CSV table of C-alpha atoms in Angstrom, one decimal:
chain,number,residue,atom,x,y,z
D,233,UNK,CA,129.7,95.1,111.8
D,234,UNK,CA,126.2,95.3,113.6
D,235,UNK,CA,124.5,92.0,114.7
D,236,UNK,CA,121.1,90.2,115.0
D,237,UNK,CA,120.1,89.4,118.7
D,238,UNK,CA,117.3,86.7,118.8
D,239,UNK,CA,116.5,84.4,121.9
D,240,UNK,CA,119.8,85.2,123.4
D,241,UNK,CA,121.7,84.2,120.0
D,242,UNK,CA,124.3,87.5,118.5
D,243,UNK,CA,124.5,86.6,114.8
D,244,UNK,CA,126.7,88.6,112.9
D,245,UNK,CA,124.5,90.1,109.8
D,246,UNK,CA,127.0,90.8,107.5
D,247,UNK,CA,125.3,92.5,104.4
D,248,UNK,CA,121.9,90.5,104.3
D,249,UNK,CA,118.3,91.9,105.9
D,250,UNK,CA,117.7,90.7,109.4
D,251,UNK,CA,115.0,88.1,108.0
D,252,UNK,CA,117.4,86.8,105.4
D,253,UNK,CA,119.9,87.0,108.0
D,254,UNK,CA,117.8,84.8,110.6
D,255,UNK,CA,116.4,82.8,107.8
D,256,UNK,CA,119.5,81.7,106.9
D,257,UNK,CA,120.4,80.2,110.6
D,258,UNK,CA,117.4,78.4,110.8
D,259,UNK,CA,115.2,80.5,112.4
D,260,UNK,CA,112.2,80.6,109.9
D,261,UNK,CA,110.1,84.2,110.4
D,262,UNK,CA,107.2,83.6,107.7
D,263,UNK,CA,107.6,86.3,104.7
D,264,UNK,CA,106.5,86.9,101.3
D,265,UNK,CA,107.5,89.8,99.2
D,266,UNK,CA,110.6,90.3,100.4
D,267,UNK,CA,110.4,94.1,99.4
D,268,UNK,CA,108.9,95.8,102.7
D,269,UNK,CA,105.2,95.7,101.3
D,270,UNK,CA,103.5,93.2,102.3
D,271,UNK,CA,104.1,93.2,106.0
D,272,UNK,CA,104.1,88.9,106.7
D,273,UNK,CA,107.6,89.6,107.9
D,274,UNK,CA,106.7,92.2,110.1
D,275,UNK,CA,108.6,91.9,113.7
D,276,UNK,CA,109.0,93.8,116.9
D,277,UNK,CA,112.9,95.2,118.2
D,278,UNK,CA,113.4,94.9,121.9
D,279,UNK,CA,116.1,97.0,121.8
D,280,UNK,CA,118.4,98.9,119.1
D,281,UNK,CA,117.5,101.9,116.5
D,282,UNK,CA,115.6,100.4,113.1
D,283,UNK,CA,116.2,102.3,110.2
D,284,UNK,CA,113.4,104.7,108.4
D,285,UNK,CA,113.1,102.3,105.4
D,286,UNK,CA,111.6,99.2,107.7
D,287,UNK,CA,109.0,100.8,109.0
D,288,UNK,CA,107.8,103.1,105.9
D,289,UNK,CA,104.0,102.0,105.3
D,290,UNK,CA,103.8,101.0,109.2
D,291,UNK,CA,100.7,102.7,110.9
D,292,UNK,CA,102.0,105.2,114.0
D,293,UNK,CA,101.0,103.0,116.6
D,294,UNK,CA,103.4,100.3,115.4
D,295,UNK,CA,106.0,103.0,114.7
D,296,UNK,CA,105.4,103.7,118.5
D,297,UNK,CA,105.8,100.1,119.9
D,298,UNK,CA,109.6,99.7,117.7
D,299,UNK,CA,107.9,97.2,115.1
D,300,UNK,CA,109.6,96.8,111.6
D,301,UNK,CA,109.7,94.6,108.6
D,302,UNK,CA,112.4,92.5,109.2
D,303,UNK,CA,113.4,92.0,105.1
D,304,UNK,CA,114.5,95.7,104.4
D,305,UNK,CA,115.8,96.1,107.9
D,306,UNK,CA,119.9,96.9,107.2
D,307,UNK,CA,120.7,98.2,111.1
D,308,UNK,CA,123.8,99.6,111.6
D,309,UNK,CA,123.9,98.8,114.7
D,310,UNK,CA,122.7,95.8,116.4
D,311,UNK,CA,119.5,95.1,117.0
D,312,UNK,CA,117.2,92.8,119.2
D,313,UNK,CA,114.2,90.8,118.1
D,314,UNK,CA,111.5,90.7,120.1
D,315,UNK,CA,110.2,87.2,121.0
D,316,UNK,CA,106.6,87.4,121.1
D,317,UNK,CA,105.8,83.8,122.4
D,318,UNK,CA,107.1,84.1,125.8
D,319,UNK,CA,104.6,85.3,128.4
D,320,UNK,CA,105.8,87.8,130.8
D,321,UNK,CA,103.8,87.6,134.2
D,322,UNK,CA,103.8,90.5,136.4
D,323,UNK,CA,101.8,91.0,139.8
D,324,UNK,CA,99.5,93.2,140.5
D,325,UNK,CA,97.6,94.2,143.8
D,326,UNK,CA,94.0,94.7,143.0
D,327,UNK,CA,93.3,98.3,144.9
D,328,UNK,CA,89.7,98.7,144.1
D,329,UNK,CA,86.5,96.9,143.2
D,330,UNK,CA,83.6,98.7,141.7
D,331,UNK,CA,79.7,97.9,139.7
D,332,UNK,CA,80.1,100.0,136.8
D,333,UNK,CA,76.3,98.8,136.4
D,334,UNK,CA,74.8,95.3,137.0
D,335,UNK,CA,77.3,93.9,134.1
D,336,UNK,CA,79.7,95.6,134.4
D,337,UNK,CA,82.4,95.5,137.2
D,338,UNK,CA,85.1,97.9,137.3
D,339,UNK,CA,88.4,96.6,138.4
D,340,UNK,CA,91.2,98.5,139.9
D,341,UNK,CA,95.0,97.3,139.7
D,342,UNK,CA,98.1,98.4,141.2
D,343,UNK,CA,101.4,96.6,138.7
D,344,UNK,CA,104.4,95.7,141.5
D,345,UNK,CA,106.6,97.2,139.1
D,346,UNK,CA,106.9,100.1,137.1
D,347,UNK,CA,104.7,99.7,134.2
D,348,UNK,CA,104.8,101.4,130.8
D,349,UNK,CA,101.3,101.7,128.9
D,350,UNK,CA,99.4,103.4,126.4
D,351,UNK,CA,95.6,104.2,127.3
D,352,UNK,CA,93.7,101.9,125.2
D,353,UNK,CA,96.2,99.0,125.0
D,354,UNK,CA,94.9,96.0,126.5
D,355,UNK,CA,96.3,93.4,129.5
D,356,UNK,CA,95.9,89.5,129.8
D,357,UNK,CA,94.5,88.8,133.4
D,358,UNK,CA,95.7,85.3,134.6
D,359,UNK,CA,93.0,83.4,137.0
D,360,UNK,CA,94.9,80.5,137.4
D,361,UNK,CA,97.9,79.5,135.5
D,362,UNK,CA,96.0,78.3,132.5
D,363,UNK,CA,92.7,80.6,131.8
D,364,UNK,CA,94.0,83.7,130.7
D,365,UNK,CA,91.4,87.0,129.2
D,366,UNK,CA,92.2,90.2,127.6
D,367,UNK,CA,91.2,93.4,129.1
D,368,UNK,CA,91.7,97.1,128.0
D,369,UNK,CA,92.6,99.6,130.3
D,370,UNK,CA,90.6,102.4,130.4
D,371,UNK,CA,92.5,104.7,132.7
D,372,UNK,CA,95.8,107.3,131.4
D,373,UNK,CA,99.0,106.6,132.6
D,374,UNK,CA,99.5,110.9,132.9
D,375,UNK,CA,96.4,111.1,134.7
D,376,UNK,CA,95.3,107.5,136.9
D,377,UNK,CA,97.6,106.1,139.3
D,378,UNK,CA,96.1,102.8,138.7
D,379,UNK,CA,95.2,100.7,135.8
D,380,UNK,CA,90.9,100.3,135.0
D,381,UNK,CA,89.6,97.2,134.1
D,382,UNK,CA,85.4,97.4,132.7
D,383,UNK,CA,84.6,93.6,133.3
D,384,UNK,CA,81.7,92.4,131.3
D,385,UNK,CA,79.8,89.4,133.2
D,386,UNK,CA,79.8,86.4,130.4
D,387,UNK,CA,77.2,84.0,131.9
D,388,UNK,CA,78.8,80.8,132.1
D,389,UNK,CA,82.1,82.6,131.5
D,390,UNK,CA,85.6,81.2,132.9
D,391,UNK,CA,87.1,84.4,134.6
D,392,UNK,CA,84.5,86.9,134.5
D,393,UNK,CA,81.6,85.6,136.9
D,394,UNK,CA,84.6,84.4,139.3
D,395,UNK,CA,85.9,88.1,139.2
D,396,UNK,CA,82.1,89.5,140.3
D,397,UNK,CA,82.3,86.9,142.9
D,398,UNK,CA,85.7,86.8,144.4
D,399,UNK,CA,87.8,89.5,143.4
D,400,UNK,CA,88.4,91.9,146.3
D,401,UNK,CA,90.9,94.7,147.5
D,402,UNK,CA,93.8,93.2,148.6
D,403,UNK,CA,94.1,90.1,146.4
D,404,UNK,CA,97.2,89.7,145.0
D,405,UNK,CA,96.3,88.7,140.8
D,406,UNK,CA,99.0,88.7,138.0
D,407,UNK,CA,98.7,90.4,134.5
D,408,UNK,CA,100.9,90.6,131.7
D,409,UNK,CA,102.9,93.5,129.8
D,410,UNK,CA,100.2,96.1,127.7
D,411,UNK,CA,99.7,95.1,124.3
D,412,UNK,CA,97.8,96.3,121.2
D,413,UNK,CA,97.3,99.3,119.0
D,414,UNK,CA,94.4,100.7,119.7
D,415,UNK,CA,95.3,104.1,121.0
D,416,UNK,CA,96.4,108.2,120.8
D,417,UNK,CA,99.4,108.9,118.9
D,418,UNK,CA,99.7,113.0,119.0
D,419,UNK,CA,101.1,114.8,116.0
D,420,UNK,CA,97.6,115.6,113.6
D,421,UNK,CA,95.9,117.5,116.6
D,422,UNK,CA,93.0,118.8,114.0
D,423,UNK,CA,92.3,115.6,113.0
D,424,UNK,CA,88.6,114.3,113.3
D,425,UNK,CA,88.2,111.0,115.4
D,426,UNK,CA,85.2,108.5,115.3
D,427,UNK,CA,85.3,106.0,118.6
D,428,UNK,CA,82.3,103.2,118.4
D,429,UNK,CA,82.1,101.0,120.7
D,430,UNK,CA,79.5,97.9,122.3
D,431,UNK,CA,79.8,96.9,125.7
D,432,UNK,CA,82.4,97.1,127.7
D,433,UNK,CA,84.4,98.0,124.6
D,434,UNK,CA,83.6,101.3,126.1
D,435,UNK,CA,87.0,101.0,128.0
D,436,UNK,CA,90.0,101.5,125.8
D,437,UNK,CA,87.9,104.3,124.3
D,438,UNK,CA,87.5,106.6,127.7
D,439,UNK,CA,91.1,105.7,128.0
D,440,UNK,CA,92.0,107.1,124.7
D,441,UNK,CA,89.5,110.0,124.5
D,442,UNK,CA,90.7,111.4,128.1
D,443,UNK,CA,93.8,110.6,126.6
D,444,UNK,CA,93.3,112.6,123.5
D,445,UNK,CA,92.1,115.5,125.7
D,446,UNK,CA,94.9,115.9,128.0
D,447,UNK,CA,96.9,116.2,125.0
D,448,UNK,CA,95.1,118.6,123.9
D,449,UNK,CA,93.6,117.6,121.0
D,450,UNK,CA,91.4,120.1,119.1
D,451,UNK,CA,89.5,117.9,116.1
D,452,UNK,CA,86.3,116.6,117.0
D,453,UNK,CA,86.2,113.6,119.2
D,454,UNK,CA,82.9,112.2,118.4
D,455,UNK,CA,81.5,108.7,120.8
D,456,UNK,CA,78.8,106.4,120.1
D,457,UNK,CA,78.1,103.7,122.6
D,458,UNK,CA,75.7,100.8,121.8
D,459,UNK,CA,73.7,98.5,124.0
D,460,UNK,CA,70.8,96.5,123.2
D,461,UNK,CA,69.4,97.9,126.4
D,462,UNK,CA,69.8,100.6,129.0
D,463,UNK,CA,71.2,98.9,132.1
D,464,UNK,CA,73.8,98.2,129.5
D,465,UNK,CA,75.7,101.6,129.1
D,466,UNK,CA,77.4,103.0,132.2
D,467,UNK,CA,79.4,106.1,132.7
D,468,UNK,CA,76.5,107.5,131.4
D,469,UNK,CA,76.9,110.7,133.7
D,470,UNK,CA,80.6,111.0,133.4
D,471,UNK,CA,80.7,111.0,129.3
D,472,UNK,CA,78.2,113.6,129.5
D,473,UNK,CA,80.1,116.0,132.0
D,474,UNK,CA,83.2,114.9,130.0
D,475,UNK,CA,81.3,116.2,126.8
D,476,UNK,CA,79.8,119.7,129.0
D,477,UNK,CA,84.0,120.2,129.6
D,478,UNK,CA,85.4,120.0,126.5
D,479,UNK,CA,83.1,121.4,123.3
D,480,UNK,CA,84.7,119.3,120.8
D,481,UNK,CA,83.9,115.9,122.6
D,482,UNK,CA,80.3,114.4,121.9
D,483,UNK,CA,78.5,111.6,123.4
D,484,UNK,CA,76.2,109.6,121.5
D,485,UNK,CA,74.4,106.8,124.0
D,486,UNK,CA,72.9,103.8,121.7
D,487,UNK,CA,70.4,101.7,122.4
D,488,UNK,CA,69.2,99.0,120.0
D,489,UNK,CA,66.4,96.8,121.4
D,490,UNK,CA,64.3,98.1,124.2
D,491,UNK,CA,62.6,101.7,125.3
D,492,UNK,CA,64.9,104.5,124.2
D,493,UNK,CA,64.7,107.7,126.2
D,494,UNK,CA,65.0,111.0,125.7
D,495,UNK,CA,68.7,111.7,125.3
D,496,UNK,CA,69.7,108.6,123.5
D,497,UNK,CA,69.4,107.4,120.1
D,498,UNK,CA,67.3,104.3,118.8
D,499,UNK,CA,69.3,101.3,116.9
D,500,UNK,CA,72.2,99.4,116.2
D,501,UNK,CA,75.1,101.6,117.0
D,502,UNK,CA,77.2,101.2,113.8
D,503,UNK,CA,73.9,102.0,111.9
D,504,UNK,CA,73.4,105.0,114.1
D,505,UNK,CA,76.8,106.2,112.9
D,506,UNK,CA,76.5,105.3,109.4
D,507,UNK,CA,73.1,107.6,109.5
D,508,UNK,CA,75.1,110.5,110.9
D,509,UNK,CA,78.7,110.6,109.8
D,510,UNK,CA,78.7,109.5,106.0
D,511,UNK,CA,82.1,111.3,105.2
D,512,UNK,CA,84.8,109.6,107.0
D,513,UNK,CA,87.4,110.9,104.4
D,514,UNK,CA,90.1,112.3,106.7
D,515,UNK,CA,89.2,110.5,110.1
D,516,UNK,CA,90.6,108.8,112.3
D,517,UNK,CA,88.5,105.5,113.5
D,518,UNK,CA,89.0,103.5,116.8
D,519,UNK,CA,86.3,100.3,116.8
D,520,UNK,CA,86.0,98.2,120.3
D,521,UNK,CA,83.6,95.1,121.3
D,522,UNK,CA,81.4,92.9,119.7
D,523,UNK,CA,83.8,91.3,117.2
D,524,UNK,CA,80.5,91.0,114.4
D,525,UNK,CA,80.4,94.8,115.2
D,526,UNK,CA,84.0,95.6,114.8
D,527,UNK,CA,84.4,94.0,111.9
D,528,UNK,CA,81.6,95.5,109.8
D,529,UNK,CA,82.8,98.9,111.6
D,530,UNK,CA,85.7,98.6,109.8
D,531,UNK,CA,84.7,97.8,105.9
D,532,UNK,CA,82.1,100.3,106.7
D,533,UNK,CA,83.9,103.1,108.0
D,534,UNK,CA,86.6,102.4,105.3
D,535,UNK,CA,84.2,102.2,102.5
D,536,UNK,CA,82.9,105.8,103.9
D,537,UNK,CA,86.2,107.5,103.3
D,538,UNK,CA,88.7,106.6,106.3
D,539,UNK,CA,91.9,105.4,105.5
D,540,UNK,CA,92.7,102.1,105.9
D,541,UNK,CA,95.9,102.8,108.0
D,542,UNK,CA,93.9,105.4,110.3
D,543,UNK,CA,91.7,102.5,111.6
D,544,UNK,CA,92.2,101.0,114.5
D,545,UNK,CA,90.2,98.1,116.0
D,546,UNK,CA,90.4,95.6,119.0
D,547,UNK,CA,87.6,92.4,118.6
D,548,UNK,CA,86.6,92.2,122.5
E,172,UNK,CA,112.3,105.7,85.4
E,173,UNK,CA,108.9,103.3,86.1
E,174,UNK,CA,105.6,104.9,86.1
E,175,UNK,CA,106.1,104.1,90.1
E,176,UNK,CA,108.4,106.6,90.4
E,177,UNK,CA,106.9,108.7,87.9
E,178,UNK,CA,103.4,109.0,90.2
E,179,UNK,CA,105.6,109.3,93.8
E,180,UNK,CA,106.3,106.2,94.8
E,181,UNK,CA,105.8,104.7,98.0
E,182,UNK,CA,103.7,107.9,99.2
E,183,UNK,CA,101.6,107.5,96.1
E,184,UNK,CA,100.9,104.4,96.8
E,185,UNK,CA,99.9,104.5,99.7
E,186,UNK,CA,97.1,106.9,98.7
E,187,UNK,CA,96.3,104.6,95.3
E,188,UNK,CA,95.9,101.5,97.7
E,189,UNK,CA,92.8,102.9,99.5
E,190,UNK,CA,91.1,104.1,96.6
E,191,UNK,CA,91.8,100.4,94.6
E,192,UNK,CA,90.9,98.2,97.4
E,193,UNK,CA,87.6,100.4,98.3
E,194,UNK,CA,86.7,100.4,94.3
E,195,UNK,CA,86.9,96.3,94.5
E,196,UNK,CA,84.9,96.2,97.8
E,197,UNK,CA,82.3,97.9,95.9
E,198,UNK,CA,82.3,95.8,93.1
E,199,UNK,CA,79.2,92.9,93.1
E,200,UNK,CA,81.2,90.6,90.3
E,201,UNK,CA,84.1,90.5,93.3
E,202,UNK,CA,83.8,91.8,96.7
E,203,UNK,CA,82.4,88.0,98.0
E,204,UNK,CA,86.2,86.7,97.3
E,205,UNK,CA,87.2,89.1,100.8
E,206,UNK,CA,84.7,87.9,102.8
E,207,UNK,CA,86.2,87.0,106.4
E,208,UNK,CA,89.7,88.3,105.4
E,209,UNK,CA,91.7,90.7,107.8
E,210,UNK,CA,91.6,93.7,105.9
E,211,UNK,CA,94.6,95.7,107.1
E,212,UNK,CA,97.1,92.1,105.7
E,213,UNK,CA,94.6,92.7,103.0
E,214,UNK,CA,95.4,96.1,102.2
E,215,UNK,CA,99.1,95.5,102.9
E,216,UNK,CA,98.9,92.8,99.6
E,217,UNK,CA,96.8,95.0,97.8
E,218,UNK,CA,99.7,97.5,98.1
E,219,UNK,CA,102.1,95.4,96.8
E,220,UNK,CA,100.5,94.0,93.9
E,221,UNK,CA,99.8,97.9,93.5
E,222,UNK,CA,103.7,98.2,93.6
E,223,UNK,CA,104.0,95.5,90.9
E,224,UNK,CA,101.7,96.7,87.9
E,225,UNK,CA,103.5,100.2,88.5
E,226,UNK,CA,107.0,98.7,87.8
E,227,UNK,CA,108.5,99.3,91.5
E,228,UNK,CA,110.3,97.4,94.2
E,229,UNK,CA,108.9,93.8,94.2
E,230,UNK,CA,110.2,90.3,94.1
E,231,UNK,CA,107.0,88.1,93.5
E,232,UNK,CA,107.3,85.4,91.3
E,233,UNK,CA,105.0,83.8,89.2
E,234,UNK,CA,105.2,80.5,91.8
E,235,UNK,CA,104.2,82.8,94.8
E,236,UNK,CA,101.1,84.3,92.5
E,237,UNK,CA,99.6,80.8,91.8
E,238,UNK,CA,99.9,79.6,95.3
E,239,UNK,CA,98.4,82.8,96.9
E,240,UNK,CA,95.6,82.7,94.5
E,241,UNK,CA,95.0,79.0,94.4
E,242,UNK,CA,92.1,79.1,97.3
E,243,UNK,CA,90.3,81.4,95.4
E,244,UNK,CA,90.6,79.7,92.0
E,245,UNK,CA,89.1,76.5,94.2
E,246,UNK,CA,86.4,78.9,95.1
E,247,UNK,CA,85.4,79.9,91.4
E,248,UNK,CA,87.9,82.7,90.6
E,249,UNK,CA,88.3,83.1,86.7
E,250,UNK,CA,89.0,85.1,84.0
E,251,UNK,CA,85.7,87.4,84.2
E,252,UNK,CA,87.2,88.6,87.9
E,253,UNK,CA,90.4,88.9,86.8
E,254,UNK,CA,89.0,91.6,83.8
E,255,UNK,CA,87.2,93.4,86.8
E,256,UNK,CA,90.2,93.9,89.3
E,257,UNK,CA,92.0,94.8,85.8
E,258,UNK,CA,89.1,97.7,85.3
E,259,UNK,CA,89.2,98.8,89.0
E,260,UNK,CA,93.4,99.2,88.3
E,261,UNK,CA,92.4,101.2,85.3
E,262,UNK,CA,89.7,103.2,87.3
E,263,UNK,CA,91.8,104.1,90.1
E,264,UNK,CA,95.0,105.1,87.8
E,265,UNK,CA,92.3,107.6,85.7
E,266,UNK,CA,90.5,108.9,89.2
E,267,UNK,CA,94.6,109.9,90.6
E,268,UNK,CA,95.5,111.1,87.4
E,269,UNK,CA,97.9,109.2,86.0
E,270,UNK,CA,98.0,109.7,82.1
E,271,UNK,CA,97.1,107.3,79.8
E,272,UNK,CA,100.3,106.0,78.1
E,273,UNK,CA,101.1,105.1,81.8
E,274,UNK,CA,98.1,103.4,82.7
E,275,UNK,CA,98.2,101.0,79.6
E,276,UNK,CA,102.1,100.2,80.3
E,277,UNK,CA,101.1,99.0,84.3
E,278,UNK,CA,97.7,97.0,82.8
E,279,UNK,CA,100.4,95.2,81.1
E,280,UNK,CA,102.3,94.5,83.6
E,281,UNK,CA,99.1,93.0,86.1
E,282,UNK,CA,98.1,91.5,82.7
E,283,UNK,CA,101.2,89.3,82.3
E,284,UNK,CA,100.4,88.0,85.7
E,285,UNK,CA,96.9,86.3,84.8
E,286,UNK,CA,97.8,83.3,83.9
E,287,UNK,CA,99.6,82.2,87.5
E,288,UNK,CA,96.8,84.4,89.4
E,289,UNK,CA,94.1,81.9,87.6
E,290,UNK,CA,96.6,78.1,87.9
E,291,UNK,CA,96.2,78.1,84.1
């Protein structure tokens, strides 16, 4: 007989689904349909094999992280819910401090402990034991030795002006496990991918398009970065040499409300897209930043052909 | 055998969920009713009322119909909406090419659910 493992409780599961089998000892996971559809149930094993059935209709990148729908999950061996409430703190040394441009700092960490990611998956950075922030990492676990941080300056922000300030090499700062599901899964190396970003939602994208190139990805990787202004974009130089490398990566700089240069295009960056890329049928669509932006991105991009389970979006 | 497995089943459906919910997004007389909503949870319940009308796996009940519709009926949802979610079914059954004795036996089936989707 296989069991159910939840906060340190074994509960034998006899014949019932993990969620009925949980349900039924008081521990209430919310559900509704009850027939792996509608994905309310939908849970996270920390350890143990799930069966194909609870994850069928689950995009890649959950597949990837062990995430299931707990009311057709019939293990045959035992399994290990995930408890997503606890925060796990780790240390970090910061190892690098750098102006990405005048608001943007980038932040380089060094995890005390061995430290398992996915370019493009984000971190919460701790400033004091209450005032937490999300951050993606930019940099690829085959290729950086460190984790990037792109730090926007929010005036009057909590964390981010202090990091500007204070933060230095040597500091000792604590972050917790990667989360998220915003990044590369390999396995449709053809496939076209869109990547809009504002801001410093320009992170977990370089992380997943340098990602997507060392895995040798072959589709078009196609970037458009918006600003309102150009002191806004940064890595200006290295996208473009990125793009000069590899012939099927393009760079598409945005800028929305001030002079526009030669080399960049004029306007809202979603509407700059819209204007160029009106097929999405068949793509695969990563949105990161402004949460209006990402949010429109994704009717948008949806309503121009991309599947709804190959679009994947982070709000910051 | 139900016209779910008749079409593919889960694979098909997975394919007739992103041509229904972009048909309804498109439509004037409904798309303000998913304003603000997360669209992927969205297109997950969109599946499985998909799933229902095609006579596959499902367990709703007519209980867990009203109560998931009863914030839009507060906002104004009635019959008129219901007939144009029951012609974007229709439209996306023709457009994958499901035939026509099929389609009529799953506009039943989302039929018999209108009076719990509208708390009549």
């Amino acid at each position: 007989m296989s069991r159910v493992i939840y906060d340190g409780q074994a509960i034998e599961r006899g014949d019932l689904s993990v969620l009925d089998c949980l349900t039924e000892h008081g521990i209430n996971i919310p559900s509704s349909c009850h027939s792996g559809l509608c994905q309310t149930c939908l849970s996270r094993a920390a350890s143990g094999s799930i069966p194909a059935r609870a994850q069928t209709g689950l995009k890649e990148t959950q597949i990837a992280q062990n995430y299931f729908l707990a009311c057709v999950c019939y293990p045959e061996h035992d399994i290990e819910v995930a408890m997503e409430d606890g925060v796990n703190k780790l240390p970090a040394l910061v190892s690098g401090v750098k102006h990405l441009s005048a608001d943007i700092l980038g932040v380089h960490l060094k995890p005390q402990h061995p430290f398992n990611y996915r370019a493009g998956q984000f971190i919460n950075f701790f400033k004091d034991e209450n005032t937490v922030r999300s951050y993606s990492l930019a940099s690829v676990p085959e290729l950086d030795d460190e984790l990037f941080l792109h730090v926007r300056k929010v005036p009057g922000g909590q964390v981010s002006p202090w990091m500007f300030e204070h933060l230095k090499p040597g500091d000792q700062v604590q972050i917790t496990e990667p989360a998220g599901e915003c990044f590369y899964v390999p396995g449709k190396p053809a496939q076209n991918i869109l990547l809009v970003g504002t801001g410093s939602g320009l992170a977990p994208l370089y992380g997943i398009i340098r990602d997507a190139l060392q895995q040798g990805h072959t589709g078009k990787i196609v970037l458009y970065h918006g600003s309102t202004s150009f002191g806004g974009l940064y890595l200006v130089d290295e996208l473009r040499t990125l793009a000069q490398k590899h012939e099927n990566f393009s760079y598409v700089p945005c800028i929305s409300e001030s002079a526009v240069p030669e080399g960049y295009a004029s306007g809202m960056v979603l509407d700059v897209v819209l204007a160029r890329q009106a097929d999405l049928s068949g793509w695969r669509v990563f949105l990161c930043g402004h949460p209006e932006m990402v949010k429109s991105g994704r009717q948008e991009a949806f309503l121009a052909g991309a599947s709804m389970s190959e679009i994947f979006a982070d709000p910051f | 055998m139900s016209v779910y497995d008749e079409i593919g089943g889960e694979a098909a459906m997975n394919a007739a969920v992103d041509v229904f919910y972009r048909k309804v997004l498109k439509d004037d007389r409904i798309k303000h009713f998913f304003d603000g909503v997360d669209m992927a949870r969205q297109a997950a319940k969109q599946k499985a009322f998909l799933t229902m009308a095609l006579g596959g796996p499902n367990n709703y009940t007519g209980e867990d119909m009203r109560k998931g519709h009863a914030h839009l009926v507060a906002r104004g949802l009635n019959d008129s909406h219901f007939d144009a979610v029951m012609e974007n079914l229709g439209a996306t059954l023709k457009e994958l090419n499901v035939p026509g004795h099929l389609i009529a036996q799953a506009a039943a089936i989302a039929e018999s659910t209108r009076k719990d989707v509208l708390g009549k």
